[in-house]
């Protein structure tokens, strides 16, 4: 769902209401719509997917979850939401440390 990448909640809701596959996983990357929202969308779009059954613990082919992707993108709104929903907080804490260290080395 391309609307997920841009966080178009109203378009996403319309598509979900009309039966669109919001659980779709991109075969080449393993990315879900929740991961796309984590990359470029906002809180409301992520909440819509979660309210409709999206699993925040699903990992892509690189074993990254939506929370890890949001952390890498510094998507604070989505990070806060997913932190309440995910079960793998230790890995995200390690990822956050790596991101901070990398930023200070530039």
PDB file of C-alpha atoms in Angstrom:
ATOM      1  CA  UNK A   1       0.000   0.000   0.000  1.00  0.00           C
ATOM      2  CA  UNK A   2       1.810   3.096  -1.265  1.00  0.00           C
ATOM      3  CA  UNK A   3      -0.343   5.279   0.984  1.00  0.00           C
ATOM      4  CA  UNK A   4       1.450   3.757   3.988  1.00  0.00           C
ATOM      5  CA  UNK A   5       4.841   5.107   2.937  1.00  0.00           C
ATOM      6  CA  UNK A   6       3.502   8.655   3.045  1.00  0.00           C
ATOM      7  CA  UNK A   7       1.239   8.119   6.026  1.00  0.00           C
ATOM      8  CA  UNK A   8      -1.981   8.945   4.187  1.00  0.00           C
ATOM      9  CA  UNK A   9      -4.319   7.717   6.901  1.00  0.00           C
ATOM     10  CA  UNK A  10      -7.570   8.620   5.144  1.00  0.00           C
ATOM     11  CA  UNK A  11      -6.517   6.791   1.974  1.00  0.00           C
ATOM     12  CA  UNK A  12      -5.305   3.829   4.016  1.00  0.00           C
ATOM     13  CA  UNK A  13      -8.603   3.676   5.916  1.00  0.00           C
ATOM     14  CA  UNK A  14     -10.593   3.763   2.690  1.00  0.00           C
ATOM     15  CA  UNK A  15      -8.482   0.965   1.203  1.00  0.00           C
ATOM     16  CA  UNK A  16      -8.734  -1.154   4.365  1.00  0.00           C
ATOM     17  CA  UNK A  17     -12.498  -0.586   4.543  1.00  0.00           C
ATOM     18  CA  UNK A  18     -12.765  -1.738   0.923  1.00  0.00           C
ATOM     19  CA  UNK A  19     -10.807  -4.917   1.574  1.00  0.00           C
ATOM     20  CA  UNK A  20      -7.245  -4.010   0.585  1.00  0.00           C
ATOM     21  CA  UNK A  21      -4.582  -6.393   1.872  1.00  0.00           C
ATOM     22  CA  UNK A  22      -3.050  -4.258   4.614  1.00  0.00           C
ATOM     23  CA  UNK A  23      -1.091  -7.304   5.834  1.00  0.00           C
ATOM     24  CA  UNK A  24       0.782  -7.503   2.521  1.00  0.00           C
ATOM     25  CA  UNK A  25       4.469  -8.351   2.819  1.00  0.00           C
ATOM     26  CA  UNK A  26       6.792  -7.222   0.025  1.00  0.00           C
ATOM     27  CA  UNK A  27       8.512 -10.435  -1.048  1.00  0.00           C
ATOM     28  CA  UNK A  28      11.886  -8.935  -1.976  1.00  0.00           C
ATOM     29  CA  UNK A  29      12.329  -7.011   1.309  1.00  0.00           C
ATOM     30  CA  UNK A  30       9.922  -8.608   3.749  1.00  0.00           C
ATOM     31  CA  UNK A  31       8.514  -5.148   4.476  1.00  0.00           C
ATOM     32  CA  UNK A  32       4.980  -4.714   5.775  1.00  0.00           C
ATOM     33  CA  UNK A  33       2.799  -1.625   5.552  1.00  0.00           C
ATOM     34  CA  UNK A  34       3.621  -0.893   9.193  1.00  0.00           C
ATOM     35  CA  UNK A  35       7.306  -0.814   8.259  1.00  0.00           C
ATOM     36  CA  UNK A  36       6.537   1.631   5.441  1.00  0.00           C
ATOM     37  CA  UNK A  37       4.664   3.876   7.862  1.00  0.00           C
ATOM     38  CA  UNK A  38       7.639   3.646  10.228  1.00  0.00           C
ATOM     39  CA  UNK A  39       9.861   4.922   7.456  1.00  0.00           C
ATOM     40  CA  UNK A  40       7.867   7.935   6.390  1.00  0.00           C
ATOM     41  CA  UNK A  41       4.446   8.082   7.979  1.00  0.00           C
ATOM     42  CA  UNK A  42       2.983   9.321  11.206  1.00  0.00           C
ATOM     43  CA  UNK A  43       1.358   8.214  14.429  1.00  0.00           C
ATOM     44  CA  UNK A  44      -2.213   8.135  13.105  1.00  0.00           C
ATOM     45  CA  UNK A  45      -1.323   5.937  10.133  1.00  0.00           C
ATOM     46  CA  UNK A  46       0.621   3.520  12.346  1.00  0.00           C
ATOM     47  CA  UNK A  47      -2.237   3.422  14.865  1.00  0.00           C
ATOM     48  CA  UNK A  48      -4.719   2.642  12.077  1.00  0.00           C
ATOM     49  CA  UNK A  49      -2.658  -0.367  10.987  1.00  0.00           C
ATOM     50  CA  UNK A  50      -2.207  -1.574  14.565  1.00  0.00           C
ATOM     51  CA  UNK A  51      -5.937  -1.169  15.246  1.00  0.00           C
ATOM     52  CA  UNK A  52      -6.564  -3.357  12.200  1.00  0.00           C
ATOM     53  CA  UNK A  53      -4.271  -6.151  13.344  1.00  0.00           C
ATOM     54  CA  UNK A  54      -0.799  -5.254  12.075  1.00  0.00           C
ATOM     55  CA  UNK A  55       1.884  -7.142  14.013  1.00  0.00           C
ATOM     56  CA  UNK A  56       4.640  -4.785  15.254  1.00  0.00           C
ATOM     57  CA  UNK A  57       6.947  -7.735  15.932  1.00  0.00           C
ATOM     58  CA  UNK A  58       7.155  -8.896  12.305  1.00  0.00           C
ATOM     59  CA  UNK A  59      10.728  -8.704  10.992  1.00  0.00           C
ATOM     60  CA  UNK A  60      11.940  -8.031   7.444  1.00  0.00           C
ATOM     61  CA  UNK A  61      14.576 -10.082   5.598  1.00  0.00           C
ATOM     62  CA  UNK A  62      17.274  -8.250   7.594  1.00  0.00           C
ATOM     63  CA  UNK A  63      15.506  -9.105  10.879  1.00  0.00           C
ATOM     64  CA  UNK A  64      14.438  -5.478  11.486  1.00  0.00           C
ATOM     65  CA  UNK A  65      11.034  -4.644  12.932  1.00  0.00           C
ATOM     66  CA  UNK A  66       8.910  -1.556  12.312  1.00  0.00           C
ATOM     67  CA  UNK A  67      10.219  -0.090  15.578  1.00  0.00           C
ATOM     68  CA  UNK A  68      13.817  -0.542  14.488  1.00  0.00           C
ATOM     69  CA  UNK A  69      13.072   1.124  11.151  1.00  0.00           C
ATOM     70  CA  UNK A  70      11.337   4.034  12.901  1.00  0.00           C
ATOM     71  CA  UNK A  71      14.349   4.361  15.221  1.00  0.00           C
ATOM     72  CA  UNK A  72      16.787   4.471  12.306  1.00  0.00           C
ATOM     73  CA  UNK A  73      14.649   7.200  10.715  1.00  0.00           C
ATOM     74  CA  UNK A  74      14.231   9.068  14.024  1.00  0.00           C
ATOM     75  CA  UNK A  75      10.455   8.929  13.502  1.00  0.00           C
ATOM     76  CA  UNK A  76       9.629   9.930  17.084  1.00  0.00           C
ATOM     77  CA  UNK A  77       5.826   9.726  16.788  1.00  0.00           C
ATOM     78  CA  UNK A  78       5.916   6.176  15.508  1.00  0.00           C
ATOM     79  CA  UNK A  79       8.730   5.175  17.888  1.00  0.00           C
ATOM     80  CA  UNK A  80       6.623   6.167  20.910  1.00  0.00           C
ATOM     81  CA  UNK A  81       3.611   4.239  19.645  1.00  0.00           C
ATOM     82  CA  UNK A  82       5.532   1.103  18.709  1.00  0.00           C
ATOM     83  CA  UNK A  83       7.502   1.057  21.955  1.00  0.00           C
ATOM     84  CA  UNK A  84       4.199   0.376  23.698  1.00  0.00           C
ATOM     85  CA  UNK A  85       3.335  -2.436  21.284  1.00  0.00           C
ATOM     86  CA  UNK A  86       6.572  -4.333  20.644  1.00  0.00           C
ATOM     87  CA  UNK A  87       8.242  -7.120  22.593  1.00  0.00           C
ATOM     88  CA  UNK A  88      11.844  -6.595  21.437  1.00  0.00           C
ATOM     89  CA  UNK A  89      12.872  -3.414  23.261  1.00  0.00           C
ATOM     90  CA  UNK A  90      16.422  -4.570  24.108  1.00  0.00           C
ATOM     91  CA  UNK A  91      17.371  -4.853  20.444  1.00  0.00           C
ATOM     92  CA  UNK A  92      15.986  -1.380  19.776  1.00  0.00           C
ATOM     93  CA  UNK A  93      18.001   0.032  22.677  1.00  0.00           C
ATOM     94  CA  UNK A  94      21.154  -1.408  21.107  1.00  0.00           C
ATOM     95  CA  UNK A  95      20.155   0.030  17.738  1.00  0.00           C
ATOM     96  CA  UNK A  96      19.600   3.473  19.280  1.00  0.00           C
ATOM     97  CA  UNK A  97      23.091   3.394  20.817  1.00  0.00           C
ATOM     98  CA  UNK A  98      24.567   2.472  17.434  1.00  0.00           C
ATOM     99  CA  UNK A  99      22.696   5.327  15.733  1.00  0.00           C
ATOM    100  CA  UNK A 100      23.871   7.856  18.328  1.00  0.00           C
ATOM    101  CA  UNK A 101      27.493   6.692  18.099  1.00  0.00           C
ATOM    102  CA  UNK A 102      27.384   6.844  14.297  1.00  0.00           C
ATOM    103  CA  UNK A 103      26.003  10.395  14.411  1.00  0.00           C
ATOM    104  CA  UNK A 104      28.799  11.581  16.702  1.00  0.00           C
ATOM    105  CA  UNK A 105      31.479  10.119  14.438  1.00  0.00           C
ATOM    106  CA  UNK A 106      30.467  12.247  11.438  1.00  0.00           C
TER     107      UNK A 106
END
